[in-house]
Structures are given as C-alpha cells and as structure tokens.
Amino acid sequence: MALNLIGLYLALKWKKPTIRKLPALEAVAEAVGRAAEMGKPVHFTTSSGGGGLYTSEFGVGHLAGLAILGRIARYCAANGVTLVCNFRWPEEVPVATAIVSQAYLAEGVPEDFNKDNIRFVAGGQMPFAAGVMGYLERERPASAFTLGPIWAESLNLLGTGQQVGAFQIGGSSTWGNTQFVVATCDYFFIGGEIYAAAAQVSEDPRQLGTIQGEDFAKVFSIALCIVGAILTTVGISIFG
Amino acid sequence: MEWYKQVAFPAVLTSIVIVIIFFGYFTVLEPLNVAFSRVTIWSTVIAAFALIVGAGGAIMLHLRHISKKTPGQWPFSIVLIVCIVAMSVFGLYGGPSQPQYAWMFKWMYQNLGATMSALLGFQIVYVLYKSFRIKTVEMGIFTVTATIILMRNTPILETIFPGLTNIGTWVLMTPMMSAQRGALIALGIGAVAYSVRVLLTHERGHFGGER
C-alpha cells in the first residue's frame, strides 16, 4: 500500500506515467465494430465468482469488470449496438444500469438505453451458467465480454461463446481458470491487467500513478524473492 | 444536480465504509468493532433487498417474453416462472425443511446443477480440439505441457510409459507452481492497488461510466 501511495505521489508531482497499451482493451472497439457490422448484440458478464460485490476476495474483480463496462457501453452507444448484460449477483444490476445509462447519456442517445438488457439471471453458479449459455445459443451475439472473477462455469460460458462464433474478450481476476480464458478468447487480460485496464480506461494520472506503484511493489517482491532464494541456497534462514 | 446524485457522494461513502471495515477488522477499538459488525449486517440486508429487486426484474422480463411470445424464448420463460412460483410457495409455506421444497431442491435443482457441471467434460474436449493449434512457440509449449499433464492423470498410460507421473509431477510442482505463485502475487498487488484507488475516490468507473 505504501508503494502504491509513493507511485501516486510521483505521478502527481513528477509526470503522468505511461503504461503499455493493453491489446485486449484496444480490441474493445474491434469487438463492438464487428457487432455493428453484423447487426448483432454485444454480451457482457462479470461471471459468477465469489459472493458478488460483498466479498473482499472477489468484489474487487467484479468492480474492475464493471469499470471496463463503461468503455464498452460508450462504444455500443456510439455505434448503435445493443448491449446485453447478464449477472449472477443482483447487486450488480443497479450498478451496471447506472454505468450503461450514463454511457448512453454521454453519447447523446439516452433513448436507446433499454434497462431490460441489464439482467439478473440466477443466484446459483450453474443456473447462471445455464441461463447465459441459453442466451448465447439463442441470440448468438457477435461479441462477448467475460470480465471478472471467473469460476468453474468459465468453460461453459466461454466454450459456448466460442461455439456460436462470438468474438470473445476475457479476463479473470482469479488465477484458477485463466487457462480457459486463454484457450477460448481472442483477446484476454492476464493476471493484474484487468485492474490496470480499469485505470487505463480513465487516463487519470492519479489512477495511473497507482499502477506505477503496483509496478514498484512487483519489483520489490521480485527483489525479495531473489534475496530469499540466495539466502536459502547458502543456508541462511532469517525466520528460524 | 442534487448532492446525493453526484458521483462524489457514493465515492466518499465508499471510502468511509472501507475505513470502517479496514480498521474495524485490524484493531480492537470498541467503537470501530461495533461499527464493523453493524456495517457487515447492513450489507447482508442490502444483499437481500438486491435479490428481491433482481428477482422481481427477472420475473417481469420473462412475463413480458410470455406476453409477447418472443420466438425461441417464451416456452423457457413459462418454465422459469412456474419453477419460481413453485419453489417460492413451498419455501415460504414451510421453510427449507418443507418436504416438497426439500424434494424439489434435492432431486431437481441439485441434479440439474450436477448436469451442468458434467457438461464441462464435453466442453473441455471441444475447447481442446478447437484451441490446440501449434502456430506459435507459446502455443507449442502450452500444447506439450497440457499433453504431459493429461497423460499424467491417465493411470493406464503410466503402465505404458513408466516415469510419466514423475515428469508430470515435476512440471506441476516446479515451473507451473512458480508461475502460479508469481501470478497470484501480481493479482494480489493489483487488487490492493485497485482498492487504494477506490479508497481515495480516484476510481469511479463503477459509479457511472467514464468521466
């Protein structure tokens, strides 16, 4: 946390940090453009991980996915593409409704916003997966976004998206199912990129500063690992 | 715009709750501990009301599908509404231990969930068939590693190729474990950085889109 604050301070006092372009974030425009050309909707979900917004471990992943939803909604509103969001956790529905409605308002087309497209599917993991799979099979969206803490239903959702030919962008804030995201998605966020994407969307120097601080923390962790490995190899144990 | 509709209000409210939860959990100050337990109870109440709102919205949506006879959707909407009504009536009448509710939960809901989980096996085969195309070096390494692990988990192949289990175990415990731990550290650091942004009210993407 201290290193994050140092990164934030340096970003405000020194210069705005630049972070590399995230291919998956750059591909959002391509995904929405594909949907506009095909005349089909775009699908978004944060997947079913954890206890929704109320869990400490997975709530941050849901928020990061919802932050990226804002950019997706802006592109959809600008291109006249229908955006359908399916959620497992009901508390995400009003949050997503606010995000998407604001995006349509910002693009000057508030009349195109349909709140029926922001849906609570089911409270259970597999009922949610069944509902979303059914939607994907019936509506066959041109593009599908799965961003959040992805759990075991990942292969159900992503595999079905692949079967219906959707252009998929995925990102998991949990590590356990990342391999399925990599195998089934055209573009994906690996590891902490989903958190960085939420900051890059805003281009706010304060948010980019925390990304810089995140890099400081990673360098510090790597240095600790190297020092620990050397000390352990020579037989020195600090912790007894 | 009214003050409670501006983005700053929920952002500041979020920061206050984060401070209460953070310090209430890690300290032994009585007022903060009381506040921590109260906020935790409030979040449970909010989640319950959110469920009512979400379920109500879903029911209204599917009733519209039924009334409009949306092609390919309305039969499933009828099934959904019937199941919701049945489970709700029996559940509210006698609670989770009510015999009919328990029967439906045990013999319908859980079995259907197990069926969905079983579909994963077929999905894995399909994804493997579609995805394992060795076009780059990275995909080559991915394919070889996945093949070794798959073979390791197949007992009959151990009798044909002795030592396969040892190779697979080494792959799991050495390169894969180190990569997994590195990724978990990065994820944890990323989550902390995101939380710092939310705490300082810099992150507002989840309040109403880009600003």
Short mmCIF file of C-alpha atoms in Angstrom, two decimals:
data_model
loop_
_atom_site.label_atom_id
_atom_site.label_comp_id
_atom_site.label_asym_id
_atom_site.label_seq_id
_atom_site.Cartn_x
_atom_site.Cartn_y
_atom_site.Cartn_z
CA MET A 1 0.00 0.00 0.00
CA ALA A 2 2.88 2.37 0.84
CA LEU A 3 4.47 1.76 -2.56
CA ASN A 4 1.11 2.47 -4.24
CA LEU A 5 0.94 5.80 -2.46
CA ILE A 6 4.54 6.56 -3.49
CA GLY A 7 3.65 5.85 -7.10
CA LEU A 8 0.60 8.07 -6.81
CA TYR A 9 2.70 10.90 -5.31
CA LEU A 10 5.30 10.65 -8.08
CA ALA A 11 2.55 10.70 -10.73
CA LEU A 12 1.07 13.88 -9.30
CA LYS A 13 4.34 15.71 -8.62
CA TRP A 14 6.60 14.44 -11.39
CA LYS A 15 4.94 13.37 -14.62
CA LYS A 16 1.97 11.34 -15.74
CA PRO A 17 3.15 7.73 -16.08
CA THR A 18 2.66 5.92 -19.34
CA ILE A 19 1.70 2.30 -19.33
CA ARG A 20 1.82 -0.01 -22.29
CA LYS A 21 -1.25 -0.46 -24.41
CA LEU A 22 -3.31 -3.46 -23.41
CA PRO A 23 -4.25 -5.39 -26.57
CA ALA A 24 -7.48 -6.63 -25.03
CA LEU A 25 -8.57 -3.08 -24.19
CA GLU A 26 -7.66 -1.86 -27.67
CA ALA A 27 -9.73 -4.73 -29.09
CA VAL A 28 -12.95 -3.45 -27.49
CA ALA A 29 -13.50 -1.14 -30.46
CA GLU A 30 -12.91 -4.01 -32.86
CA ALA A 31 -15.38 -6.21 -30.98
CA VAL A 32 -18.12 -3.57 -30.96
CA GLY A 33 -17.42 -2.72 -34.61
CA ARG A 34 -17.87 -6.37 -35.53
CA ALA A 35 -21.22 -6.40 -33.77
CA ALA A 36 -22.27 -3.23 -35.59
CA GLU A 37 -21.37 -4.75 -38.98
CA MET A 38 -23.19 -8.00 -38.25
CA GLY A 39 -26.22 -6.29 -36.69
CA LYS A 40 -25.98 -8.49 -33.63
CA PRO A 41 -25.77 -7.63 -29.93
CA VAL A 42 -22.76 -7.48 -27.62
CA HIS A 43 -22.85 -9.61 -24.48
CA PHE A 44 -21.19 -8.73 -21.19
CA THR A 45 -20.92 -10.55 -17.89
CA THR A 46 -18.73 -10.40 -14.82
CA SER A 47 -19.16 -14.15 -14.39
CA SER A 48 -20.14 -15.82 -11.16
CA GLY A 49 -17.07 -15.69 -8.96
CA GLY A 50 -17.29 -15.36 -5.23
CA GLY A 51 -20.05 -13.64 -3.32
CA GLY A 52 -20.52 -10.72 -5.66
CA LEU A 53 -19.64 -7.21 -4.60
CA TYR A 54 -19.74 -8.03 -0.89
CA THR A 55 -16.74 -10.37 -0.68
CA SER A 56 -13.29 -8.98 -0.05
CA GLU A 57 -11.57 -11.50 -2.27
CA PHE A 58 -13.75 -11.29 -5.38
CA GLY A 59 -15.62 -7.98 -5.05
CA VAL A 60 -12.64 -6.06 -6.43
CA GLY A 61 -12.65 -8.25 -9.53
CA HIS A 62 -16.35 -7.54 -10.10
CA LEU A 63 -15.72 -3.80 -9.75
CA ALA A 64 -12.83 -3.93 -12.21
CA GLY A 65 -15.04 -5.68 -14.76
CA LEU A 66 -17.82 -3.13 -14.22
CA ALA A 67 -15.34 -0.27 -14.68
CA ILE A 68 -14.44 -1.62 -18.13
CA LEU A 69 -18.17 -1.97 -18.89
CA GLY A 70 -18.28 1.82 -19.07
CA ARG A 71 -15.97 1.88 -22.09
CA ILE A 72 -17.84 -1.00 -23.74
CA ALA A 73 -21.15 0.80 -23.20
CA ARG A 74 -19.77 4.03 -24.70
CA TYR A 75 -18.68 2.22 -27.86
CA CYS A 76 -22.02 0.39 -28.10
CA ALA A 77 -23.97 3.63 -27.67
CA ALA A 78 -21.85 5.41 -30.27
CA ASN A 79 -22.28 2.61 -32.83
CA GLY A 80 -25.94 1.84 -32.17
CA VAL A 81 -25.18 -1.68 -30.94
CA THR A 82 -27.40 -3.47 -28.44
CA LEU A 83 -25.55 -4.27 -25.23
CA VAL A 84 -26.92 -7.10 -23.09
CA CYS A 85 -25.51 -7.73 -19.62
CA ASN A 86 -26.22 -10.88 -17.63
CA PHE A 87 -25.26 -11.08 -13.97
CA ARG A 88 -25.33 -13.71 -11.26
CA TRP A 89 -25.30 -11.24 -8.38
CA PRO A 90 -28.38 -9.00 -8.15
CA GLU A 91 -26.49 -6.09 -6.53
CA GLU A 92 -24.54 -5.68 -9.77
CA VAL A 93 -27.72 -4.96 -11.76
CA PRO A 94 -28.31 -1.40 -10.44
CA VAL A 95 -24.57 -0.64 -10.68
CA ALA A 96 -24.45 -1.79 -14.31
CA THR A 97 -27.72 0.02 -15.05
CA ALA A 98 -26.18 3.28 -13.82
CA ILE A 99 -22.97 2.70 -15.79
CA VAL A 100 -24.67 1.84 -19.07
CA SER A 101 -27.35 4.54 -18.80
CA GLN A 102 -24.66 7.15 -18.11
CA ALA A 103 -22.73 5.94 -21.13
CA TYR A 104 -25.76 6.25 -23.41
CA LEU A 105 -26.47 9.69 -21.96
CA ALA A 106 -22.87 10.78 -22.55
CA GLU A 107 -23.12 9.68 -26.19
CA GLY A 108 -26.34 11.64 -26.65
CA VAL A 109 -28.63 8.64 -27.21
CA PRO A 110 -30.41 8.07 -23.89
CA GLU A 111 -33.49 6.83 -25.73
CA ASP A 112 -31.51 3.81 -26.99
CA PHE A 113 -30.89 2.57 -23.47
CA ASN A 114 -33.13 -0.38 -22.51
CA LYS A 115 -32.95 -1.42 -18.88
CA ASP A 116 -34.38 -4.84 -19.78
CA ASN A 117 -30.98 -5.60 -21.28
CA ILE A 118 -29.34 -5.44 -17.84
CA ARG A 119 -30.45 -8.75 -16.33
CA PHE A 120 -30.19 -10.78 -13.18
CA VAL A 121 -30.11 -14.40 -14.39
CA ALA A 122 -29.95 -16.66 -11.34
CA GLY A 123 -28.36 -16.78 -7.91
CA GLY A 124 -26.69 -20.15 -8.32
CA GLN A 125 -23.47 -20.77 -10.22
CA MET A 126 -24.70 -23.47 -12.59
CA PRO A 127 -28.21 -21.98 -13.06
CA PHE A 128 -26.44 -18.76 -14.03
CA ALA A 129 -24.22 -20.66 -16.46
CA ALA A 130 -27.27 -22.40 -17.93
CA GLY A 131 -29.10 -19.10 -18.38
CA VAL A 132 -26.18 -17.39 -20.08
CA MET A 133 -25.45 -20.41 -22.28
CA GLY A 134 -29.10 -20.36 -23.36
CA TYR A 135 -28.87 -16.66 -24.19
CA LEU A 136 -25.66 -17.16 -26.18
CA GLU A 137 -27.17 -20.06 -28.15
CA ARG A 138 -30.44 -18.21 -28.92
CA GLU A 139 -29.21 -14.69 -29.62
CA ARG A 140 -25.72 -15.57 -30.95
CA PRO A 141 -24.09 -12.25 -30.10
CA ALA A 142 -21.28 -11.06 -32.34
CA SER A 143 -19.02 -10.26 -29.38
CA ALA A 144 -18.89 -11.47 -25.81
CA PHE A 145 -17.05 -9.95 -22.86
CA THR A 146 -16.40 -12.02 -19.73
CA LEU A 147 -14.53 -9.83 -17.24
CA GLY A 148 -14.35 -10.57 -13.55
CA PRO A 149 -13.60 -13.40 -11.11
CA ILE A 150 -14.29 -16.37 -13.35
CA TRP A 151 -15.02 -19.67 -11.65
CA ALA A 152 -15.81 -23.19 -12.81
CA GLU A 153 -18.55 -22.07 -15.17
CA SER A 154 -15.87 -20.38 -17.28
CA LEU A 155 -15.66 -23.23 -19.74
CA ASN A 156 -19.44 -23.38 -20.04
CA LEU A 157 -19.69 -19.69 -20.85
CA LEU A 158 -16.54 -19.24 -22.89
CA GLY A 159 -16.86 -22.57 -24.69
CA THR A 160 -20.42 -21.75 -25.72
CA GLY A 161 -19.30 -18.31 -26.87
CA GLN A 162 -16.64 -19.97 -28.99
CA GLN A 163 -19.17 -22.42 -30.43
CA VAL A 164 -21.58 -19.66 -31.54
CA GLY A 165 -18.69 -17.83 -33.20
CA ALA A 166 -18.59 -14.80 -30.91
CA PHE A 167 -15.52 -12.57 -30.79
CA GLN A 168 -14.53 -13.07 -27.17
CA ILE A 169 -12.57 -10.85 -24.82
CA GLY A 170 -12.00 -12.33 -21.39
CA GLY A 171 -10.20 -11.53 -18.20
CA SER A 172 -10.13 -13.22 -14.84
CA SER A 173 -9.15 -11.68 -11.55
CA THR A 174 -8.70 -15.21 -10.21
CA TRP A 175 -5.94 -17.47 -11.40
CA GLY A 176 -7.64 -20.85 -11.33
CA ASN A 177 -9.47 -20.62 -14.66
CA THR A 178 -7.18 -18.32 -16.62
CA GLN A 179 -6.13 -21.20 -18.84
CA PHE A 180 -9.68 -21.49 -20.18
CA VAL A 181 -9.78 -17.77 -20.86
CA VAL A 182 -6.53 -18.05 -22.82
CA ALA A 183 -7.76 -21.08 -24.77
CA THR A 184 -11.17 -19.71 -25.75
CA CYS A 185 -10.82 -15.94 -26.07
CA ASP A 186 -9.49 -13.90 -28.96
CA TYR A 187 -8.06 -11.31 -26.56
CA PHE A 188 -7.62 -11.62 -22.83
CA PHE A 189 -6.39 -9.86 -19.74
CA ILE A 190 -3.77 -11.86 -17.87
CA GLY A 191 -3.50 -11.56 -14.13
CA GLY A 192 -3.45 -7.96 -12.89
CA GLU A 193 -4.08 -6.47 -16.34
CA ILE A 194 -7.80 -6.34 -15.61
CA TYR A 195 -7.11 -3.90 -12.75
CA ALA A 196 -4.73 -1.86 -14.92
CA ALA A 197 -7.33 -1.76 -17.68
CA ALA A 198 -9.83 -0.12 -15.33
CA ALA A 199 -7.25 2.65 -14.73
CA GLN A 200 -6.21 2.97 -18.36
CA VAL A 201 -9.84 3.47 -19.38
CA SER A 202 -9.95 6.70 -17.40
CA GLU A 203 -6.45 8.04 -18.37
CA ASP A 204 -6.48 9.74 -14.97
CA PRO A 205 -2.90 10.45 -13.75
CA ARG A 206 -3.92 9.55 -10.20
CA GLN A 207 -5.12 6.12 -11.26
CA LEU A 208 -2.10 5.57 -13.50
CA GLY A 209 0.05 6.54 -10.52
CA THR A 210 -1.28 3.59 -8.55
CA ILE A 211 -0.40 1.34 -11.49
CA GLN A 212 3.11 2.74 -11.26
CA GLY A 213 3.06 1.99 -7.53
CA GLU A 214 1.88 -1.51 -8.36
CA ASP A 215 4.96 -1.96 -10.52
CA PHE A 216 7.14 -0.71 -7.65
CA ALA A 217 5.57 -3.37 -5.42
CA LYS A 218 6.19 -6.07 -8.02
CA VAL A 219 9.85 -5.07 -8.35
CA PHE A 220 10.15 -5.10 -4.56
CA SER A 221 8.56 -8.58 -4.45
CA ILE A 222 10.96 -9.86 -7.13
CA ALA A 223 13.92 -8.44 -5.21
CA LEU A 224 12.68 -10.13 -2.03
CA CYS A 225 12.31 -13.45 -3.87
CA ILE A 226 15.85 -13.24 -5.29
CA VAL A 227 17.35 -12.33 -1.93
CA GLY A 228 15.37 -15.09 -0.23
CA ALA A 229 16.45 -17.64 -2.81
CA ILE A 230 20.13 -16.69 -2.41
CA LEU A 231 19.95 -16.76 1.38
CA THR A 232 18.15 -20.10 1.40
CA THR A 233 20.69 -21.54 -1.04
CA VAL A 234 23.65 -20.57 1.15
CA GLY A 235 21.85 -21.88 4.22
CA ILE A 236 20.98 -18.62 5.96
CA SER A 237 17.50 -18.54 7.47
CA ILE A 238 16.16 -15.25 8.80
CA PHE A 239 12.94 -16.62 10.23
CA GLY A 240 14.47 -19.59 12.04
CA MET B 1 -27.88 18.10 -9.69
CA GLU B 2 -28.89 17.01 -6.17
CA TRP B 3 -25.91 16.33 -3.91
CA TYR B 4 -26.82 12.68 -3.39
CA LYS B 5 -26.89 12.05 -7.15
CA GLN B 6 -23.39 13.37 -7.75
CA VAL B 7 -20.67 10.77 -8.13
CA ALA B 8 -18.65 12.29 -5.27
CA PHE B 9 -21.26 11.26 -2.68
CA PRO B 10 -21.15 7.47 -3.27
CA ALA B 11 -17.37 7.66 -3.72
CA VAL B 12 -16.92 9.34 -0.33
CA LEU B 13 -19.45 6.97 1.26
CA THR B 14 -17.47 4.03 -0.14
CA SER B 15 -14.26 5.41 1.34
CA ILE B 16 -15.88 5.83 4.77
CA VAL B 17 -17.14 2.24 4.72
CA ILE B 18 -13.71 0.97 3.60
CA VAL B 19 -12.06 2.78 6.53
CA ILE B 20 -14.60 1.32 8.97
CA ILE B 21 -14.17 -2.22 7.62
CA PHE B 22 -10.37 -1.96 7.43
CA PHE B 23 -9.75 -0.54 10.88
CA GLY B 24 -12.65 -2.41 12.46
CA TYR B 25 -11.11 -5.69 11.36
CA PHE B 26 -7.49 -4.98 12.27
CA THR B 27 -7.93 -3.03 15.51
CA VAL B 28 -9.53 -3.69 18.90
CA LEU B 29 -11.12 -0.27 19.30
CA GLU B 30 -14.64 -0.87 20.60
CA PRO B 31 -16.47 1.79 18.54
CA LEU B 32 -14.83 0.60 15.31
CA ASN B 33 -15.52 -3.05 16.11
CA VAL B 34 -19.19 -2.22 16.72
CA ALA B 35 -19.33 -0.21 13.51
CA PHE B 36 -17.66 -3.08 11.63
CA SER B 37 -20.28 -5.60 12.81
CA ARG B 38 -23.13 -3.18 12.06
CA VAL B 39 -21.87 -2.45 8.51
CA THR B 40 -21.49 -6.20 7.89
CA ILE B 41 -25.11 -6.77 8.94
CA TRP B 42 -26.28 -3.86 6.79
CA SER B 43 -24.52 -5.31 3.74
CA THR B 44 -26.39 -8.59 4.28
CA VAL B 45 -29.69 -6.71 4.44
CA ILE B 46 -28.82 -4.75 1.28
CA ALA B 47 -27.92 -8.01 -0.49
CA ALA B 48 -31.31 -9.46 0.47
CA PHE B 49 -33.16 -6.45 -0.88
CA ALA B 50 -30.99 -6.51 -4.01
CA LEU B 51 -32.08 -10.13 -4.51
CA ILE B 52 -35.72 -9.06 -4.31
CA VAL B 53 -35.10 -6.31 -6.87
CA GLY B 54 -33.16 -8.65 -9.16
CA ALA B 55 -35.66 -11.48 -8.94
CA GLY B 56 -38.54 -9.06 -9.46
CA GLY B 57 -36.86 -7.64 -12.54
CA ALA B 58 -36.23 -11.13 -13.91
CA ILE B 59 -39.86 -12.15 -13.35
CA MET B 60 -41.15 -9.00 -15.07
CA LEU B 61 -38.79 -9.57 -18.01
CA HIS B 62 -39.92 -13.16 -18.50
CA LEU B 63 -43.60 -12.22 -18.14
CA ARG B 64 -43.04 -9.75 -20.99
CA HIS B 65 -41.43 -12.53 -23.03
CA ILE B 66 -44.51 -14.70 -22.42
CA SER B 67 -46.99 -11.95 -23.28
CA LYS B 68 -45.10 -11.05 -26.46
CA LYS B 69 -44.41 -14.73 -27.30
CA THR B 70 -40.79 -13.91 -28.05
CA PRO B 71 -39.65 -16.56 -30.57
CA GLY B 72 -37.41 -19.20 -29.05
CA GLN B 73 -37.69 -17.69 -25.56
CA TRP B 74 -41.28 -17.76 -24.29
CA PRO B 75 -41.51 -21.54 -23.54
CA PHE B 76 -38.43 -21.29 -21.34
CA SER B 77 -39.88 -18.22 -19.66
CA ILE B 78 -43.01 -20.20 -18.75
CA VAL B 79 -40.86 -22.96 -17.23
CA LEU B 80 -38.89 -20.38 -15.27
CA ILE B 81 -41.97 -18.64 -13.88
CA VAL B 82 -43.58 -21.96 -12.89
CA CYS B 83 -40.40 -23.05 -11.09
CA ILE B 84 -40.04 -19.72 -9.30
CA VAL B 85 -43.66 -19.82 -8.13
CA ALA B 86 -43.48 -23.45 -7.03
CA MET B 87 -40.24 -23.07 -5.09
CA SER B 88 -41.38 -19.79 -3.54
CA VAL B 89 -44.77 -21.12 -2.44
CA PHE B 90 -43.42 -24.26 -0.82
CA GLY B 91 -40.37 -22.49 0.57
CA LEU B 92 -42.37 -19.69 2.17
CA TYR B 93 -45.03 -22.15 3.42
CA GLY B 94 -42.73 -24.41 5.41
CA GLY B 95 -39.15 -23.23 5.03
CA PRO B 96 -36.21 -25.20 3.59
CA SER B 97 -37.20 -28.32 5.52
CA GLN B 98 -40.69 -28.41 3.96
CA PRO B 99 -40.89 -31.88 2.29
CA GLN B 100 -41.95 -30.74 -1.19
CA TYR B 101 -39.39 -27.92 -1.20
CA ALA B 102 -36.64 -30.26 0.01
CA TRP B 103 -37.63 -32.82 -2.64
CA MET B 104 -37.50 -30.27 -5.44
CA PHE B 105 -34.17 -28.91 -4.19
CA LYS B 106 -32.58 -32.34 -3.82
CA TRP B 107 -33.94 -34.15 -6.87
CA MET B 108 -34.35 -31.30 -9.36
CA TYR B 109 -32.13 -28.33 -8.52
CA GLN B 110 -29.05 -30.23 -7.38
CA ASN B 111 -29.27 -32.81 -10.16
CA LEU B 112 -29.63 -30.13 -12.81
CA GLY B 113 -26.61 -28.35 -11.34
CA ALA B 114 -24.63 -31.58 -11.48
CA THR B 115 -25.68 -31.99 -15.11
CA MET B 116 -24.32 -28.54 -15.92
CA SER B 117 -21.06 -29.44 -14.20
CA ALA B 118 -20.90 -32.67 -16.20
CA LEU B 119 -21.14 -30.63 -19.40
CA LEU B 120 -17.70 -29.26 -18.53
CA GLY B 121 -16.14 -32.56 -19.57
CA PHE B 122 -17.54 -32.25 -23.08
CA GLN B 123 -16.73 -28.54 -23.23
CA ILE B 124 -13.09 -29.29 -22.36
CA VAL B 125 -12.81 -31.76 -25.23
CA TYR B 126 -14.35 -29.26 -27.65
CA VAL B 127 -12.11 -26.41 -26.49
CA LEU B 128 -9.01 -28.60 -26.70
CA TYR B 129 -9.91 -29.63 -30.24
CA LYS B 130 -10.53 -26.04 -31.34
CA SER B 131 -7.69 -24.34 -29.49
CA PHE B 132 -4.65 -26.60 -29.67
CA ARG B 133 -3.20 -25.29 -32.91
CA ILE B 134 0.58 -25.04 -32.77
CA LYS B 135 1.07 -21.78 -34.69
CA THR B 136 3.47 -20.07 -32.31
CA VAL B 137 6.20 -21.13 -29.89
CA GLU B 138 3.99 -20.23 -26.92
CA MET B 139 1.16 -22.44 -28.19
CA GLY B 140 3.66 -25.23 -28.75
CA ILE B 141 4.82 -25.05 -25.14
CA PHE B 142 1.18 -24.80 -23.99
CA THR B 143 0.22 -27.89 -26.01
CA VAL B 144 3.17 -30.01 -24.90
CA THR B 145 2.66 -29.09 -21.23
CA ALA B 146 -1.08 -29.76 -21.37
CA THR B 147 -0.45 -33.11 -23.06
CA ILE B 148 2.01 -34.14 -20.36
CA ILE B 149 -0.40 -33.23 -17.60
CA LEU B 150 -3.30 -35.02 -19.32
CA MET B 151 -1.18 -38.13 -19.75
CA ARG B 152 -0.04 -37.93 -16.11
CA ASN B 153 -3.67 -38.05 -14.98
CA THR B 154 -4.41 -41.14 -17.06
CA PRO B 155 -3.36 -44.21 -15.00
CA ILE B 156 -3.15 -46.62 -17.92
CA LEU B 157 -0.53 -44.50 -19.64
CA GLU B 158 1.74 -44.80 -16.59
CA THR B 159 1.97 -48.53 -17.25
CA ILE B 160 2.85 -47.91 -20.90
CA PHE B 161 5.27 -45.03 -20.24
CA PRO B 162 6.91 -45.57 -16.83
CA GLY B 163 8.14 -42.38 -15.22
CA LEU B 164 5.40 -40.29 -16.83
CA THR B 165 3.96 -39.48 -13.42
CA ASN B 166 7.33 -38.18 -12.22
CA ILE B 167 7.70 -35.94 -15.26
CA GLY B 168 4.17 -34.63 -14.89
CA THR B 169 4.62 -34.04 -11.17
CA TRP B 170 7.83 -32.12 -11.82
CA VAL B 171 6.05 -29.93 -14.38
CA LEU B 172 3.27 -29.26 -11.87
CA MET B 173 5.46 -28.64 -8.85
CA THR B 174 8.31 -26.64 -10.40
CA PRO B 175 7.62 -24.42 -13.44
CA MET B 176 3.84 -24.36 -13.09
CA MET B 177 3.90 -23.72 -9.34
CA SER B 178 6.44 -20.90 -9.67
CA ALA B 179 4.45 -19.23 -12.46
CA GLN B 180 1.22 -19.63 -10.49
CA ARG B 181 2.69 -18.08 -7.37
CA GLY B 182 4.13 -15.19 -9.34
CA ALA B 183 0.75 -14.57 -10.96
CA LEU B 184 -1.01 -14.76 -7.58
CA ILE B 185 1.39 -12.18 -6.14
CA ALA B 186 0.73 -9.89 -9.11
CA LEU B 187 -3.04 -10.36 -8.74
CA GLY B 188 -2.87 -9.57 -5.05
CA ILE B 189 -0.81 -6.44 -5.64
CA GLY B 190 -3.21 -5.38 -8.38
CA ALA B 191 -6.20 -5.86 -6.08
CA VAL B 192 -4.51 -3.76 -3.37
CA ALA B 193 -3.75 -1.00 -5.91
CA TYR B 194 -7.37 -1.04 -7.09
CA SER B 195 -8.59 -0.88 -3.50
CA VAL B 196 -6.30 2.12 -2.83
CA ARG B 197 -7.84 3.89 -5.85
CA VAL B 198 -11.36 3.19 -4.57
CA LEU B 199 -10.41 4.30 -1.04
CA LEU B 200 -9.00 7.59 -2.31
CA THR B 201 -12.12 8.09 -4.53
CA HIS B 202 -9.95 8.11 -7.68
CA GLU B 203 -11.64 5.04 -9.14
CA ARG B 204 -15.18 5.96 -10.17
CA GLY B 205 -15.72 3.72 -13.21
CA HIS B 206 -18.24 1.59 -11.35
CA PHE B 207 -20.38 4.60 -10.36
CA GLY B 208 -21.44 5.76 -13.78
CA GLY B 209 -19.10 5.08 -16.65
CA GLU B 210 -16.11 7.09 -17.80
CA ARG B 211 -15.66 10.66 -16.69
#
